[in-house]
Amino acid sequence: MTFELKKLPYDPTTLNPVVSPKTFEFHHGKHLQAYVNNLNNLKTGTKFENMDLISIIKESEGPIFNNAAQIFNHEFYFDQFAPSPKSKPEGALAAAIDAAFGSFDNFKKEFSAAAVSVFGSGWAWLVVNAAGTLEITKESNAGTPLTKNQKPLLTFDVWEHAYYIDFQNRRPDHVAALWDVIDWKVIESRF
Ligand code: MN
């Protein structure tokens, strides 16, 4: 199968100024498109040629893993935004966040600290871990919870390409602003 660039579920001009149209043009239109093109080229003629994306991620390593995992991570990342988002979780997810982190505000504080402190390029994640409880994790490069028996719920991309056009070196300011466009209706649906 040939993978294609997944369309954004919103108009990329509507998240400005948290994520500008220019950032979408490069992050979605260039970086994610490059991972898609790279994977299609790399898997040709290999045992991964007709495999679905999740199976490739779980069974590959090296360049094929890196590009496949980055496709999953970015689709998951872009899908969680909305121009008029639900601003906080309710129900079972809200209860699980309170149980694990004390409060929603404290969860955001701990998650932001994790995202800001990823060294170099990587991702911060909220996952359901193997024990069934919520956990904040950090991954380097193309790291993904899919290879660790964890169910991902939320992720912040802290590669510089995610924020450098809009925030330059100010990763903490980007992380603080990103909460304004996270749609908790999407995160609840993943729980
Ligand atoms: Mn990225």
PDB file of C-alpha atoms and ligand atoms in Angstrom:
ATOM      1  CA  MET A   1       0.000   0.000   0.000  1.00  0.00           C
ATOM      2  CA  THR A   2       1.036   3.589  -0.549  1.00  0.00           C
ATOM      3  CA  PHE A   3       0.646   5.945   2.386  1.00  0.00           C
ATOM      4  CA  GLU A   4      -0.745   9.434   1.806  1.00  0.00           C
ATOM      5  CA  LEU A   5      -0.645  12.709   3.728  1.00  0.00           C
ATOM      6  CA  LYS A   6      -3.619  12.725   6.121  1.00  0.00           C
ATOM      7  CA  LYS A   7      -5.723  15.850   5.767  1.00  0.00           C
ATOM      8  CA  LEU A   8      -6.111  18.188   8.738  1.00  0.00           C
ATOM      9  CA  PRO A   9      -9.568  18.003  10.375  1.00  0.00           C
ATOM     10  CA  TYR A  10      -9.774  21.841  10.522  1.00  0.00           C
ATOM     11  CA  ASP A  11      -8.810  24.876   8.464  1.00  0.00           C
ATOM     12  CA  PRO A  12      -5.082  25.496   9.220  1.00  0.00           C
ATOM     13  CA  THR A  13      -5.623  29.261   9.306  1.00  0.00           C
ATOM     14  CA  THR A  14      -7.942  28.983  12.337  1.00  0.00           C
ATOM     15  CA  LEU A  15      -5.401  28.123  15.048  1.00  0.00           C
ATOM     16  CA  ASN A  16      -3.466  31.331  14.610  1.00  0.00           C
ATOM     17  CA  PRO A  17      -1.551  32.685  16.529  1.00  0.00           C
ATOM     18  CA  VAL A  18      -0.961  29.540  18.616  1.00  0.00           C
ATOM     19  CA  VAL A  19      -0.005  27.621  15.480  1.00  0.00           C
ATOM     20  CA  SER A  20       0.331  29.867  12.438  1.00  0.00           C
ATOM     21  CA  PRO A  21      -0.620  28.971   8.854  1.00  0.00           C
ATOM     22  CA  LYS A  22       3.089  29.157   8.001  1.00  0.00           C
ATOM     23  CA  THR A  23       3.906  26.535  10.642  1.00  0.00           C
ATOM     24  CA  PHE A  24       1.186  24.257   9.237  1.00  0.00           C
ATOM     25  CA  GLU A  25       2.550  24.834   5.729  1.00  0.00           C
ATOM     26  CA  PHE A  26       5.953  23.494   6.829  1.00  0.00           C
ATOM     27  CA  HIS A  27       5.113  21.103   9.674  1.00  0.00           C
ATOM     28  CA  HIS A  28       2.184  19.356   7.968  1.00  0.00           C
ATOM     29  CA  GLY A  29       2.848  20.141   4.306  1.00  0.00           C
ATOM     30  CA  LYS A  30       6.624  19.598   4.264  1.00  0.00           C
ATOM     31  CA  HIS A  31       7.814  17.638   7.319  1.00  0.00           C
ATOM     32  CA  LEU A  32       4.939  15.151   7.588  1.00  0.00           C
ATOM     33  CA  GLN A  33       4.785  14.845   3.795  1.00  0.00           C
ATOM     34  CA  ALA A  34       8.508  13.992   3.812  1.00  0.00           C
ATOM     35  CA  TYR A  35       7.995  11.188   6.368  1.00  0.00           C
ATOM     36  CA  VAL A  36       5.209   9.795   4.153  1.00  0.00           C
ATOM     37  CA  ASN A  37       7.352   9.975   1.015  1.00  0.00           C
ATOM     38  CA  ASN A  38      10.376   8.505   2.808  1.00  0.00           C
ATOM     39  CA  LEU A  39       8.406   5.548   4.189  1.00  0.00           C
ATOM     40  CA  ASN A  40       6.842   4.793   0.802  1.00  0.00           C
ATOM     41  CA  ASN A  41      10.303   4.762  -0.783  1.00  0.00           C
ATOM     42  CA  LEU A  42      12.061   2.839   2.017  1.00  0.00           C
ATOM     43  CA  LYS A  43       9.518   0.025   2.320  1.00  0.00           C
ATOM     44  CA  THR A  44       9.378  -0.746  -1.412  1.00  0.00           C
ATOM     45  CA  GLY A  45      10.689  -4.247  -1.995  1.00  0.00           C
ATOM     46  CA  THR A  46      10.853  -5.107   1.728  1.00  0.00           C
ATOM     47  CA  LYS A  47       8.650  -7.283   3.965  1.00  0.00           C
ATOM     48  CA  PHE A  48       6.971  -4.057   5.096  1.00  0.00           C
ATOM     49  CA  GLU A  49       5.674  -3.206   1.613  1.00  0.00           C
ATOM     50  CA  ASN A  50       2.054  -4.279   2.220  1.00  0.00           C
ATOM     51  CA  MET A  51       1.911  -3.883   6.005  1.00  0.00           C
ATOM     52  CA  ASP A  52      -0.346  -1.400   7.817  1.00  0.00           C
ATOM     53  CA  LEU A  53       1.312   1.500   9.627  1.00  0.00           C
ATOM     54  CA  ILE A  54       0.941   0.172  13.187  1.00  0.00           C
ATOM     55  CA  SER A  55       2.426  -3.213  12.252  1.00  0.00           C
ATOM     56  CA  ILE A  56       5.386  -1.511  10.555  1.00  0.00           C
ATOM     57  CA  ILE A  57       6.018   0.567  13.701  1.00  0.00           C
ATOM     58  CA  LYS A  58       5.925  -2.509  15.945  1.00  0.00           C
ATOM     59  CA  GLU A  59       8.145  -4.685  13.732  1.00  0.00           C
ATOM     60  CA  SER A  60      10.706  -2.325  12.182  1.00  0.00           C
ATOM     61  CA  GLU A  61      13.787  -0.425  13.289  1.00  0.00           C
ATOM     62  CA  GLY A  62      16.125   2.200  11.851  1.00  0.00           C
ATOM     63  CA  PRO A  63      14.947   4.506   9.059  1.00  0.00           C
ATOM     64  CA  ILE A  64      11.715   2.581   8.352  1.00  0.00           C
ATOM     65  CA  PHE A  65      10.721   2.747  12.036  1.00  0.00           C
ATOM     66  CA  ASN A  66      11.668   6.414  12.298  1.00  0.00           C
ATOM     67  CA  ASN A  67       9.538   7.486   9.349  1.00  0.00           C
ATOM     68  CA  ALA A  68       6.584   5.215  10.188  1.00  0.00           C
ATOM     69  CA  ALA A  69       6.511   6.297  13.845  1.00  0.00           C
ATOM     70  CA  GLN A  70       6.748   9.950  12.848  1.00  0.00           C
ATOM     71  CA  ILE A  71       3.713   9.505  10.563  1.00  0.00           C
ATOM     72  CA  PHE A  72       1.686   8.036  13.438  1.00  0.00           C
ATOM     73  CA  ASN A  73       2.931  10.604  15.967  1.00  0.00           C
ATOM     74  CA  HIS A  74       2.146  13.563  13.682  1.00  0.00           C
ATOM     75  CA  GLU A  75      -1.308  12.368  12.621  1.00  0.00           C
ATOM     76  CA  PHE A  76      -2.098  11.832  16.317  1.00  0.00           C
ATOM     77  CA  TYR A  77      -0.729  15.296  17.156  1.00  0.00           C
ATOM     78  CA  PHE A  78      -2.534  17.213  14.404  1.00  0.00           C
ATOM     79  CA  ASP A  79      -5.859  15.438  15.070  1.00  0.00           C
ATOM     80  CA  GLN A  80      -6.100  16.745  18.656  1.00  0.00           C
ATOM     81  CA  PHE A  81      -6.485  20.460  17.809  1.00  0.00           C
ATOM     82  CA  ALA A  82      -9.607  22.527  17.118  1.00  0.00           C
ATOM     83  CA  PRO A  83     -10.256  26.258  16.650  1.00  0.00           C
ATOM     84  CA  SER A  84     -13.074  26.145  19.258  1.00  0.00           C
ATOM     85  CA  PRO A  85     -11.947  23.286  21.470  1.00  0.00           C
ATOM     86  CA  LYS A  86     -13.531  21.726  24.529  1.00  0.00           C
ATOM     87  CA  SER A  87     -11.235  23.321  27.094  1.00  0.00           C
ATOM     88  CA  LYS A  88     -11.140  20.650  29.791  1.00  0.00           C
ATOM     89  CA  PRO A  89     -11.939  16.942  30.202  1.00  0.00           C
ATOM     90  CA  GLU A  90     -15.109  15.629  31.837  1.00  0.00           C
ATOM     91  CA  GLY A  91     -16.357  12.263  33.063  1.00  0.00           C
ATOM     92  CA  ALA A  92     -14.100   9.217  33.305  1.00  0.00           C
ATOM     93  CA  LEU A  93     -11.034  10.947  31.854  1.00  0.00           C
ATOM     94  CA  ALA A  94     -11.360  13.905  34.234  1.00  0.00           C
ATOM     95  CA  ALA A  95     -11.635  11.473  37.158  1.00  0.00           C
ATOM     96  CA  ALA A  96      -8.568   9.518  35.986  1.00  0.00           C
ATOM     97  CA  ILE A  97      -6.541  12.738  35.646  1.00  0.00           C
ATOM     98  CA  ASP A  98      -7.552  13.846  39.138  1.00  0.00           C
ATOM     99  CA  ALA A  99      -6.648  10.399  40.538  1.00  0.00           C
ATOM    100  CA  ALA A 100      -3.210  10.362  38.880  1.00  0.00           C
ATOM    101  CA  PHE A 101      -2.176  14.026  39.160  1.00  0.00           C
ATOM    102  CA  GLY A 102      -4.353  15.578  41.890  1.00  0.00           C
ATOM    103  CA  SER A 103      -6.082  18.082  39.607  1.00  0.00           C
ATOM    104  CA  PHE A 104      -6.361  19.119  35.960  1.00  0.00           C
ATOM    105  CA  ASP A 105      -4.272  22.221  36.650  1.00  0.00           C
ATOM    106  CA  ASN A 106      -1.529  20.166  38.258  1.00  0.00           C
ATOM    107  CA  PHE A 107      -1.625  17.698  35.343  1.00  0.00           C
ATOM    108  CA  LYS A 108      -1.075  20.572  32.899  1.00  0.00           C
ATOM    109  CA  LYS A 109       1.796  21.841  35.038  1.00  0.00           C
ATOM    110  CA  GLU A 110       3.514  18.430  35.140  1.00  0.00           C
ATOM    111  CA  PHE A 111       2.902  17.758  31.433  1.00  0.00           C
ATOM    112  CA  SER A 112       4.257  21.184  30.453  1.00  0.00           C
ATOM    113  CA  ALA A 113       7.363  20.595  32.578  1.00  0.00           C
ATOM    114  CA  ALA A 114       7.917  17.250  30.818  1.00  0.00           C
ATOM    115  CA  ALA A 115       7.498  18.826  27.366  1.00  0.00           C
ATOM    116  CA  VAL A 116       9.837  21.707  28.139  1.00  0.00           C
ATOM    117  CA  SER A 117      12.517  19.355  29.531  1.00  0.00           C
ATOM    118  CA  VAL A 118      12.758  16.926  26.591  1.00  0.00           C
ATOM    119  CA  PHE A 119      16.408  17.287  25.589  1.00  0.00           C
ATOM    120  CA  GLY A 120      16.713  17.932  21.867  1.00  0.00           C
ATOM    121  CA  SER A 121      13.970  16.640  19.579  1.00  0.00           C
ATOM    122  CA  GLY A 122      11.109  14.529  20.864  1.00  0.00           C
ATOM    123  CA  TRP A 123       7.635  14.266  22.289  1.00  0.00           C
ATOM    124  CA  ALA A 124       5.744  14.490  25.591  1.00  0.00           C
ATOM    125  CA  TRP A 125       2.868  12.034  25.983  1.00  0.00           C
ATOM    126  CA  LEU A 126      -0.077  11.337  28.239  1.00  0.00           C
ATOM    127  CA  VAL A 127      -0.604   7.579  28.119  1.00  0.00           C
ATOM    128  CA  VAL A 128      -2.528   4.807  29.801  1.00  0.00           C
ATOM    129  CA  ASN A 129       0.310   2.572  30.981  1.00  0.00           C
ATOM    130  CA  ALA A 130       0.400  -1.227  31.208  1.00  0.00           C
ATOM    131  CA  ALA A 131      -1.002  -1.038  34.761  1.00  0.00           C
ATOM    132  CA  GLY A 132      -4.043   0.871  33.464  1.00  0.00           C
ATOM    133  CA  THR A 133      -3.203   4.213  35.055  1.00  0.00           C
ATOM    134  CA  LEU A 134      -2.391   7.555  33.489  1.00  0.00           C
ATOM    135  CA  GLU A 135       1.267   8.496  33.111  1.00  0.00           C
ATOM    136  CA  ILE A 136       3.251  11.354  31.530  1.00  0.00           C
ATOM    137  CA  THR A 137       6.183  10.126  29.437  1.00  0.00           C
ATOM    138  CA  LYS A 138       8.927  11.660  27.325  1.00  0.00           C
ATOM    139  CA  GLU A 139      10.248  10.211  24.057  1.00  0.00           C
ATOM    140  CA  SER A 140      13.276  11.224  21.993  1.00  0.00           C
ATOM    141  CA  ASN A 141      13.226  11.592  18.201  1.00  0.00           C
ATOM    142  CA  ALA A 142      10.533   9.286  16.748  1.00  0.00           C
ATOM    143  CA  GLY A 143       9.811   7.499  20.041  1.00  0.00           C
ATOM    144  CA  THR A 144       6.187   6.411  20.401  1.00  0.00           C
ATOM    145  CA  PRO A 145       4.065   4.720  23.108  1.00  0.00           C
ATOM    146  CA  LEU A 146       2.932   2.126  20.545  1.00  0.00           C
ATOM    147  CA  THR A 147       6.102   0.084  21.095  1.00  0.00           C
ATOM    148  CA  LYS A 148       5.741   0.126  24.890  1.00  0.00           C
ATOM    149  CA  ASN A 149       2.327  -1.397  25.573  1.00  0.00           C
ATOM    150  CA  GLN A 150       0.953   2.081  26.325  1.00  0.00           C
ATOM    151  CA  LYS A 151      -2.225   3.676  24.932  1.00  0.00           C
ATOM    152  CA  PRO A 152      -1.538   7.286  23.855  1.00  0.00           C
ATOM    153  CA  LEU A 153      -4.090   9.988  24.704  1.00  0.00           C
ATOM    154  CA  LEU A 154      -2.320  13.327  24.133  1.00  0.00           C
ATOM    155  CA  THR A 155       1.008  14.448  22.734  1.00  0.00           C
ATOM    156  CA  PHE A 156       3.045  17.645  22.345  1.00  0.00           C
ATOM    157  CA  ASP A 157       5.648  17.677  19.572  1.00  0.00           C
ATOM    158  CA  VAL A 158       8.712  19.525  20.870  1.00  0.00           C
ATOM    159  CA  TRP A 159      10.912  19.169  17.809  1.00  0.00           C
ATOM    160  CA  GLU A 160      11.960  22.710  16.934  1.00  0.00           C
ATOM    161  CA  HIS A 161      10.125  22.436  13.601  1.00  0.00           C
ATOM    162  CA  ALA A 162       6.852  22.444  15.601  1.00  0.00           C
ATOM    163  CA  TYR A 163       7.356  25.932  17.003  1.00  0.00           C
ATOM    164  CA  TYR A 164      10.419  27.729  15.647  1.00  0.00           C
ATOM    165  CA  ILE A 165       8.566  29.813  13.032  1.00  0.00           C
ATOM    166  CA  ASP A 166       6.123  31.153  15.661  1.00  0.00           C
ATOM    167  CA  PHE A 167       8.129  31.105  18.912  1.00  0.00           C
ATOM    168  CA  GLN A 168      11.780  30.729  17.838  1.00  0.00           C
ATOM    169  CA  ASN A 169      13.705  29.337  20.843  1.00  0.00           C
ATOM    170  CA  ARG A 170      10.882  29.952  23.346  1.00  0.00           C
ATOM    171  CA  ARG A 171       9.675  26.378  23.747  1.00  0.00           C
ATOM    172  CA  PRO A 172       8.052  27.084  27.166  1.00  0.00           C
ATOM    173  CA  ASP A 173       5.890  29.833  25.597  1.00  0.00           C
ATOM    174  CA  HIS A 174       4.819  27.511  22.783  1.00  0.00           C
ATOM    175  CA  VAL A 175       3.943  24.747  25.244  1.00  0.00           C
ATOM    176  CA  ALA A 176       1.944  27.174  27.403  1.00  0.00           C
ATOM    177  CA  ALA A 177       0.003  28.435  24.372  1.00  0.00           C
ATOM    178  CA  LEU A 178      -0.722  25.001  22.913  1.00  0.00           C
ATOM    179  CA  TRP A 179      -3.217  24.156  25.683  1.00  0.00           C
ATOM    180  CA  ASP A 180      -5.558  26.774  24.161  1.00  0.00           C
ATOM    181  CA  VAL A 181      -6.146  24.653  21.041  1.00  0.00           C
ATOM    182  CA  ILE A 182      -6.271  21.131  22.541  1.00  0.00           C
ATOM    183  CA  ASP A 183      -9.758  19.719  22.040  1.00  0.00           C
ATOM    184  CA  TRP A 184     -10.544  17.565  25.079  1.00  0.00           C
ATOM    185  CA  LYS A 185     -13.462  16.023  23.216  1.00  0.00           C
ATOM    186  CA  VAL A 186     -10.832  14.298  21.034  1.00  0.00           C
ATOM    187  CA  ILE A 187      -8.741  13.220  24.034  1.00  0.00           C
ATOM    188  CA  GLU A 188     -11.840  11.811  25.773  1.00  0.00           C
ATOM    189  CA  SER A 189     -12.630   9.771  22.643  1.00  0.00           C
ATOM    190  CA  ARG A 190      -9.149   8.171  22.838  1.00  0.00           C
ATOM    191  CA  PHE A 191      -9.498   7.188  26.506  1.00  0.00           C
TER     192      PHE A 191
HETATM  193 MN    MN B   1       6.894  17.454  14.151  1.00  0.00          MN
END
